[in-house]
């Protein structure tokens, strides 16, 4: 049973470009969470999605950031017009259902904005 | 808003000694408290978790205690080994429609051989 997959593992973008991060949850998991981790800091919640639904996006910046989890295919975190402050590790986690169940993390995407 | 405080930020112990990391949370409705270990450049990995209907849980050298009244929970590692060296994060799962995890800021544990 493959774990949570994320790609790319490393992404370099210039200021103003778009970054697109992908996350495939574990088989049988329908809940996806995105977290951001700045260097030497903890993980900050960004958004929680189920298939075709955004459940909670309270941690996501109002502008330039969007997320989706379509019926088919991976969850996508999209950052438009990236700035240097967007440089971070972005982790995706999945869980089989809501409420008190462990979240399994992917290997992360390390975004560097030049 | 929801908040999790974690102490200490760094901890250095001699191999074989015990290590204790403490967290407090603000949302009294939280009912799920996992601990994650993250090695440099790697993903966070769950090492132990506890739910609010339990006061203590143990798994070999690792134990977690929870005091719901005080909104405190702690990680205890006994007989530490150099491979325990990593950053440890506590988290709390608020009881709302989201079930997101709120993480502490992390503790960098160094086990000296």
PDB file of C-alpha atoms in Angstrom:
ATOM      1  CA  UNK A   1       0.000   0.000   0.000  1.00  0.00           C
ATOM      2  CA  UNK A   2       1.800   3.096  -1.216  1.00  0.00           C
ATOM      3  CA  UNK A   3       1.963   6.006   1.165  1.00  0.00           C
ATOM      4  CA  UNK A   4       1.052   9.596   0.474  1.00  0.00           C
ATOM      5  CA  UNK A   5       2.772  10.765  -2.678  1.00  0.00           C
ATOM      6  CA  UNK A   6       3.783  14.297  -3.480  1.00  0.00           C
ATOM      7  CA  UNK A   7       5.401  15.764  -6.537  1.00  0.00           C
ATOM      8  CA  UNK A   8       7.534  17.422  -7.389  1.00  0.00           C
ATOM      9  CA  UNK A   9       9.841  16.947  -4.416  1.00  0.00           C
ATOM     10  CA  UNK A  10      11.702  20.133  -5.237  1.00  0.00           C
ATOM     11  CA  UNK A  11      10.401  23.094  -7.205  1.00  0.00           C
ATOM     12  CA  UNK A  12      12.234  26.259  -8.141  1.00  0.00           C
ATOM     13  CA  UNK A  13      10.287  29.243  -9.409  1.00  0.00           C
ATOM     14  CA  UNK A  14      11.104  32.845 -10.162  1.00  0.00           C
ATOM     15  CA  UNK A  15       9.069  35.616  -8.626  1.00  0.00           C
ATOM     16  CA  UNK A  16       5.793  36.068 -10.473  1.00  0.00           C
ATOM     17  CA  UNK A  17       5.590  32.504 -11.782  1.00  0.00           C
ATOM     18  CA  UNK A  18       3.039  29.909 -10.786  1.00  0.00           C
ATOM     19  CA  UNK A  19       3.745  26.900  -8.574  1.00  0.00           C
ATOM     20  CA  UNK A  20       1.600  23.790  -8.776  1.00  0.00           C
ATOM     21  CA  UNK A  21       2.025  21.126  -6.103  1.00  0.00           C
ATOM     22  CA  UNK A  22       0.406  17.708  -6.303  1.00  0.00           C
ATOM     23  CA  UNK A  23      -0.637  15.254  -3.646  1.00  0.00           C
ATOM     24  CA  UNK A  24      -1.982  11.736  -4.047  1.00  0.00           C
ATOM     25  CA  UNK A  25      -3.465  10.439  -0.779  1.00  0.00           C
ATOM     26  CA  UNK A  26      -3.083   6.906   0.466  1.00  0.00           C
ATOM     27  CA  UNK A  27      -5.373   4.396  -1.161  1.00  0.00           C
ATOM     28  CA  UNK A  28      -8.778   4.527   0.446  1.00  0.00           C
ATOM     29  CA  UNK A  29      -8.226   7.958   1.969  1.00  0.00           C
ATOM     30  CA  UNK A  30     -10.665  10.672   0.974  1.00  0.00           C
ATOM     31  CA  UNK A  31      -9.480  13.479   3.254  1.00  0.00           C
ATOM     32  CA  UNK A  32      -6.506  15.660   2.373  1.00  0.00           C
ATOM     33  CA  UNK A  33      -4.789  18.349   4.421  1.00  0.00           C
ATOM     34  CA  UNK A  34      -2.121  20.795   3.281  1.00  0.00           C
ATOM     35  CA  UNK A  35       0.434  22.262   5.720  1.00  0.00           C
ATOM     36  CA  UNK A  36       3.252  24.728   5.216  1.00  0.00           C
ATOM     37  CA  UNK A  37       6.537  24.563   7.076  1.00  0.00           C
ATOM     38  CA  UNK A  38       8.961  27.450   7.075  1.00  0.00           C
ATOM     39  CA  UNK A  39      12.620  26.684   7.890  1.00  0.00           C
ATOM     40  CA  UNK A  40      13.136  25.906  11.579  1.00  0.00           C
ATOM     41  CA  UNK A  41       9.400  26.245  12.276  1.00  0.00           C
ATOM     42  CA  UNK A  42       6.402  24.040  12.884  1.00  0.00           C
ATOM     43  CA  UNK A  43       3.718  23.008  10.468  1.00  0.00           C
ATOM     44  CA  UNK A  44       0.936  25.493   9.796  1.00  0.00           C
ATOM     45  CA  UNK A  45      -2.443  24.295   8.602  1.00  0.00           C
ATOM     46  CA  UNK A  46      -3.540  25.694   5.254  1.00  0.00           C
ATOM     47  CA  UNK A  47      -6.536  23.821   3.892  1.00  0.00           C
ATOM     48  CA  UNK A  48      -8.609  20.679   4.365  1.00  0.00           C
ATOM     49  CA  UNK A  49     -10.371  19.063   1.426  1.00  0.00           C
ATOM     50  CA  UNK A  50     -12.535  16.107   0.641  1.00  0.00           C
ATOM     51  CA  UNK A  51     -13.271  14.929  -2.860  1.00  0.00           C
ATOM     52  CA  UNK A  52     -14.626  17.926  -4.807  1.00  0.00           C
ATOM     53  CA  UNK A  53     -15.099  19.954  -1.614  1.00  0.00           C
ATOM     54  CA  UNK A  54     -13.085  22.473   0.355  1.00  0.00           C
ATOM     55  CA  UNK A  55     -14.024  21.926   3.987  1.00  0.00           C
ATOM     56  CA  UNK A  56     -11.764  24.426   5.728  1.00  0.00           C
ATOM     57  CA  UNK A  57      -9.448  26.942   4.087  1.00  0.00           C
ATOM     58  CA  UNK A  58      -8.997  29.130   7.135  1.00  0.00           C
ATOM     59  CA  UNK A  59      -5.198  28.777   7.034  1.00  0.00           C
ATOM     60  CA  UNK A  60      -4.773  29.689   3.417  1.00  0.00           C
ATOM     61  CA  UNK A  61      -3.877  33.227   2.308  1.00  0.00           C
ATOM     62  CA  UNK A  62      -6.842  34.901   0.665  1.00  0.00           C
ATOM     63  CA  UNK A  63      -4.928  35.847  -2.456  1.00  0.00           C
ATOM     64  CA  UNK A  64      -2.764  33.867  -4.869  1.00  0.00           C
ATOM     65  CA  UNK A  65      -3.377  30.495  -3.151  1.00  0.00           C
ATOM     66  CA  UNK A  66      -5.967  27.941  -4.177  1.00  0.00           C
ATOM     67  CA  UNK A  67      -6.522  24.240  -3.668  1.00  0.00           C
ATOM     68  CA  UNK A  68      -8.635  21.535  -5.190  1.00  0.00           C
ATOM     69  CA  UNK A  69      -9.244  17.828  -4.841  1.00  0.00           C
ATOM     70  CA  UNK A  70     -11.108  16.661  -7.929  1.00  0.00           C
ATOM     71  CA  UNK A  71     -13.159  13.519  -8.213  1.00  0.00           C
ATOM     72  CA  UNK A  72     -10.366  11.943 -10.209  1.00  0.00           C
ATOM     73  CA  UNK A  73      -6.683  12.654  -9.776  1.00  0.00           C
ATOM     74  CA  UNK A  74      -4.494  14.214  -7.116  1.00  0.00           C
ATOM     75  CA  UNK A  75      -5.121  17.192  -4.898  1.00  0.00           C
ATOM     76  CA  UNK A  76      -3.489  20.344  -6.237  1.00  0.00           C
ATOM     77  CA  UNK A  77      -2.168  23.313  -4.293  1.00  0.00           C
ATOM     78  CA  UNK A  78      -1.663  26.242  -6.622  1.00  0.00           C
ATOM     79  CA  UNK A  79       0.282  29.380  -5.850  1.00  0.00           C
ATOM     80  CA  UNK A  80       0.041  32.177  -8.379  1.00  0.00           C
ATOM     81  CA  UNK A  81       2.563  34.996  -8.783  1.00  0.00           C
ATOM     82  CA  UNK A  82       4.935  33.506  -6.239  1.00  0.00           C
ATOM     83  CA  UNK A  83       7.005  35.732  -3.967  1.00  0.00           C
ATOM     84  CA  UNK A  84      10.145  34.941  -1.987  1.00  0.00           C
ATOM     85  CA  UNK A  85       8.106  34.574   1.189  1.00  0.00           C
ATOM     86  CA  UNK A  86       6.348  31.571  -0.346  1.00  0.00           C
ATOM     87  CA  UNK A  87       9.596  29.586  -0.126  1.00  0.00           C
ATOM     88  CA  UNK A  88       8.850  26.724   2.264  1.00  0.00           C
ATOM     89  CA  UNK A  89       8.189  23.017   2.496  1.00  0.00           C
ATOM     90  CA  UNK A  90       4.602  22.142   1.684  1.00  0.00           C
ATOM     91  CA  UNK A  91       3.349  18.906   3.188  1.00  0.00           C
ATOM     92  CA  UNK A  92       0.213  17.047   2.328  1.00  0.00           C
ATOM     93  CA  UNK A  93      -1.416  14.583   4.715  1.00  0.00           C
ATOM     94  CA  UNK A  94      -4.319  12.224   4.267  1.00  0.00           C
ATOM     95  CA  UNK A  95      -6.681  10.375   6.557  1.00  0.00           C
ATOM     96  CA  UNK A  96      -9.396   7.813   5.914  1.00  0.00           C
ATOM     97  CA  UNK A  97     -12.145   9.712   7.685  1.00  0.00           C
ATOM     98  CA  UNK A  98     -12.751  12.630   9.999  1.00  0.00           C
ATOM     99  CA  UNK A  99     -12.298  12.972  13.653  1.00  0.00           C
ATOM    100  CA  UNK A 100      -9.334  11.818  15.697  1.00  0.00           C
ATOM    101  CA  UNK A 101      -7.680   9.593  13.148  1.00  0.00           C
ATOM    102  CA  UNK A 102      -4.028   9.867  12.393  1.00  0.00           C
ATOM    103  CA  UNK A 103      -2.902  11.850   9.420  1.00  0.00           C
ATOM    104  CA  UNK A 104      -0.256  10.303   7.203  1.00  0.00           C
ATOM    105  CA  UNK A 105       2.184  12.767   5.730  1.00  0.00           C
ATOM    106  CA  UNK A 106       3.754  12.828   2.310  1.00  0.00           C
ATOM    107  CA  UNK A 107       7.458  13.598   1.735  1.00  0.00           C
ATOM    108  CA  UNK A 108       6.745  17.252   1.037  1.00  0.00           C
ATOM    109  CA  UNK A 109       7.503  19.647  -1.798  1.00  0.00           C
ATOM    110  CA  UNK A 110      10.283  22.105  -1.155  1.00  0.00           C
ATOM    111  CA  UNK A 111       9.501  25.307  -3.006  1.00  0.00           C
ATOM    112  CA  UNK A 112      12.263  27.814  -3.604  1.00  0.00           C
ATOM    113  CA  UNK A 113      11.401  31.197  -5.081  1.00  0.00           C
ATOM    114  CA  UNK A 114      14.314  33.027  -6.620  1.00  0.00           C
TER     115      UNK A 114
ATOM    116  CA  UNK B   1      -7.768  31.353  18.266  1.00  0.00           C
ATOM    117  CA  UNK B   2      -6.461  27.824  18.526  1.00  0.00           C
ATOM    118  CA  UNK B   3      -2.914  27.593  19.808  1.00  0.00           C
ATOM    119  CA  UNK B   4      -0.439  24.919  20.936  1.00  0.00           C
ATOM    120  CA  UNK B   5       2.602  25.890  22.974  1.00  0.00           C
ATOM    121  CA  UNK B   6       5.566  23.497  23.096  1.00  0.00           C
ATOM    122  CA  UNK B   7       8.607  23.481  25.419  1.00  0.00           C
ATOM    123  CA  UNK B   8      11.523  23.282  25.375  1.00  0.00           C
ATOM    124  CA  UNK B   9      12.578  24.359  21.908  1.00  0.00           C
ATOM    125  CA  UNK B  10      15.833  22.436  22.230  1.00  0.00           C
ATOM    126  CA  UNK B  11      16.761  19.545  24.486  1.00  0.00           C
ATOM    127  CA  UNK B  12      20.109  17.824  24.846  1.00  0.00           C
ATOM    128  CA  UNK B  13      20.402  14.613  26.856  1.00  0.00           C
ATOM    129  CA  UNK B  14      22.972  11.931  27.400  1.00  0.00           C
ATOM    130  CA  UNK B  15      22.338   8.571  25.806  1.00  0.00           C
ATOM    131  CA  UNK B  16      20.335   6.429  28.217  1.00  0.00           C
ATOM    132  CA  UNK B  17      18.724   9.367  29.990  1.00  0.00           C
ATOM    133  CA  UNK B  18      15.062  10.315  29.701  1.00  0.00           C
ATOM    134  CA  UNK B  19      13.638  13.187  27.676  1.00  0.00           C
ATOM    135  CA  UNK B  20      10.391  15.019  28.396  1.00  0.00           C
ATOM    136  CA  UNK B  21       8.637  17.444  26.069  1.00  0.00           C
ATOM    137  CA  UNK B  22       5.576  19.384  27.182  1.00  0.00           C
ATOM    138  CA  UNK B  23       2.706  21.000  25.336  1.00  0.00           C
ATOM    139  CA  UNK B  24      -0.315  23.049  26.275  1.00  0.00           C
ATOM    140  CA  UNK B  25      -3.326  23.738  24.100  1.00  0.00           C
ATOM    141  CA  UNK B  26      -5.970  26.431  24.139  1.00  0.00           C
ATOM    142  CA  UNK B  27      -9.069  24.808  22.620  1.00  0.00           C
ATOM    143  CA  UNK B  28     -10.820  22.865  25.375  1.00  0.00           C
ATOM    144  CA  UNK B  29     -12.790  20.977  22.728  1.00  0.00           C
ATOM    145  CA  UNK B  30      -9.625  19.308  21.384  1.00  0.00           C
ATOM    146  CA  UNK B  31      -9.832  15.556  21.700  1.00  0.00           C
ATOM    147  CA  UNK B  32      -6.926  14.107  19.730  1.00  0.00           C
ATOM    148  CA  UNK B  33      -3.233  14.649  20.521  1.00  0.00           C
ATOM    149  CA  UNK B  34      -0.611  13.113  18.224  1.00  0.00           C
ATOM    150  CA  UNK B  35       3.161  13.391  18.416  1.00  0.00           C
ATOM    151  CA  UNK B  36       5.284  13.453  15.283  1.00  0.00           C
ATOM    152  CA  UNK B  37       9.004  12.890  14.790  1.00  0.00           C
ATOM    153  CA  UNK B  38      10.693  14.666  11.906  1.00  0.00           C
ATOM    154  CA  UNK B  39      14.239  13.940  10.846  1.00  0.00           C
ATOM    155  CA  UNK B  40      16.124  16.483   8.789  1.00  0.00           C
ATOM    156  CA  UNK B  41      14.623  16.814   5.324  1.00  0.00           C
ATOM    157  CA  UNK B  42      12.072  14.072   5.943  1.00  0.00           C
ATOM    158  CA  UNK B  43       8.322  13.888   6.423  1.00  0.00           C
ATOM    159  CA  UNK B  44       6.736  14.056   9.898  1.00  0.00           C
ATOM    160  CA  UNK B  45       6.048  10.554  11.165  1.00  0.00           C
ATOM    161  CA  UNK B  46       3.506   9.712  13.819  1.00  0.00           C
ATOM    162  CA  UNK B  47       5.138   8.057  16.827  1.00  0.00           C
ATOM    163  CA  UNK B  48       2.281   7.991  19.327  1.00  0.00           C
ATOM    164  CA  UNK B  49      -1.109   9.579  19.877  1.00  0.00           C
ATOM    165  CA  UNK B  50      -3.644   9.860  22.663  1.00  0.00           C
ATOM    166  CA  UNK B  51      -7.320  10.633  22.797  1.00  0.00           C
ATOM    167  CA  UNK B  52      -9.138  12.612  25.438  1.00  0.00           C
ATOM    168  CA  UNK B  53     -10.774   9.598  27.044  1.00  0.00           C
ATOM    169  CA  UNK B  54      -7.348   8.243  28.052  1.00  0.00           C
ATOM    170  CA  UNK B  55      -4.883   9.739  30.548  1.00  0.00           C
ATOM    171  CA  UNK B  56      -1.761   7.852  29.575  1.00  0.00           C
ATOM    172  CA  UNK B  57      -0.507   5.653  26.766  1.00  0.00           C
ATOM    173  CA  UNK B  58       2.756   3.775  26.422  1.00  0.00           C
ATOM    174  CA  UNK B  59       4.554   2.135  23.521  1.00  0.00           C
ATOM    175  CA  UNK B  60       7.900   0.615  24.455  1.00  0.00           C
ATOM    176  CA  UNK B  61      10.226   3.517  25.314  1.00  0.00           C
ATOM    177  CA  UNK B  62       7.689   6.195  24.464  1.00  0.00           C
ATOM    178  CA  UNK B  63       4.808   7.355  26.614  1.00  0.00           C
ATOM    179  CA  UNK B  64       2.347  10.216  26.452  1.00  0.00           C
ATOM    180  CA  UNK B  65       0.303  11.693  29.285  1.00  0.00           C
ATOM    181  CA  UNK B  66      -2.719  13.962  29.045  1.00  0.00           C
ATOM    182  CA  UNK B  67      -4.236  16.272  31.640  1.00  0.00           C
ATOM    183  CA  UNK B  68      -7.457  17.594  30.124  1.00  0.00           C
ATOM    184  CA  UNK B  69      -8.263  19.808  33.083  1.00  0.00           C
ATOM    185  CA  UNK B  70      -4.995  21.673  32.774  1.00  0.00           C
ATOM    186  CA  UNK B  71      -4.903  21.288  28.983  1.00  0.00           C
ATOM    187  CA  UNK B  72      -1.425  19.801  29.151  1.00  0.00           C
ATOM    188  CA  UNK B  73       0.085  16.793  27.427  1.00  0.00           C
ATOM    189  CA  UNK B  74       3.618  15.466  27.493  1.00  0.00           C
ATOM    190  CA  UNK B  75       5.903  13.081  25.631  1.00  0.00           C
ATOM    191  CA  UNK B  76       8.304  10.926  27.603  1.00  0.00           C
ATOM    192  CA  UNK B  77      11.154   9.028  25.969  1.00  0.00           C
ATOM    193  CA  UNK B  78      13.111   6.686  28.221  1.00  0.00           C
ATOM    194  CA  UNK B  79      16.516   5.109  27.611  1.00  0.00           C
ATOM    195  CA  UNK B  80      17.222   7.551  24.818  1.00  0.00           C
ATOM    196  CA  UNK B  81      19.381   6.487  21.895  1.00  0.00           C
ATOM    197  CA  UNK B  82      21.287   8.594  19.333  1.00  0.00           C
ATOM    198  CA  UNK B  83      18.716   7.646  16.672  1.00  0.00           C
ATOM    199  CA  UNK B  84      16.069   9.417  18.765  1.00  0.00           C
ATOM    200  CA  UNK B  85      17.727  12.686  17.746  1.00  0.00           C
ATOM    201  CA  UNK B  86      15.193  14.629  15.642  1.00  0.00           C
ATOM    202  CA  UNK B  87      12.616  17.387  15.883  1.00  0.00           C
ATOM    203  CA  UNK B  88       9.470  16.380  17.734  1.00  0.00           C
ATOM    204  CA  UNK B  89       6.124  18.100  17.204  1.00  0.00           C
ATOM    205  CA  UNK B  90       3.030  17.881  19.332  1.00  0.00           C
ATOM    206  CA  UNK B  91      -0.360  18.653  17.849  1.00  0.00           C
ATOM    207  CA  UNK B  92      -3.968  19.016  18.916  1.00  0.00           C
ATOM    208  CA  UNK B  93      -7.059  18.144  16.916  1.00  0.00           C
ATOM    209  CA  UNK B  94      -9.852  20.638  17.582  1.00  0.00           C
ATOM    210  CA  UNK B  95     -13.371  19.323  17.832  1.00  0.00           C
ATOM    211  CA  UNK B  96     -14.946  21.228  14.990  1.00  0.00           C
ATOM    212  CA  UNK B  97     -16.046  20.518  11.483  1.00  0.00           C
ATOM    213  CA  UNK B  98     -12.509  20.679  10.171  1.00  0.00           C
ATOM    214  CA  UNK B  99     -10.437  18.172  12.148  1.00  0.00           C
ATOM    215  CA  UNK B 100      -7.273  19.997  11.163  1.00  0.00           C
ATOM    216  CA  UNK B 101      -4.224  19.612  13.417  1.00  0.00           C
ATOM    217  CA  UNK B 102      -2.703  22.585  15.217  1.00  0.00           C
ATOM    218  CA  UNK B 103       1.016  21.974  15.714  1.00  0.00           C
ATOM    219  CA  UNK B 104       3.430  23.130  18.351  1.00  0.00           C
ATOM    220  CA  UNK B 105       6.618  24.863  17.265  1.00  0.00           C
ATOM    221  CA  UNK B 106       8.769  21.773  17.736  1.00  0.00           C
ATOM    222  CA  UNK B 107      11.520  20.518  20.036  1.00  0.00           C
ATOM    223  CA  UNK B 108      14.922  19.694  18.659  1.00  0.00           C
ATOM    224  CA  UNK B 109      16.176  16.691  20.641  1.00  0.00           C
ATOM    225  CA  UNK B 110      19.854  15.823  20.619  1.00  0.00           C
ATOM    226  CA  UNK B 111      20.940  12.574  22.223  1.00  0.00           C
ATOM    227  CA  UNK B 112      24.681  12.637  22.937  1.00  0.00           C
ATOM    228  CA  UNK B 113      26.432   9.265  22.627  1.00  0.00           C
TER     229      UNK B 113
END
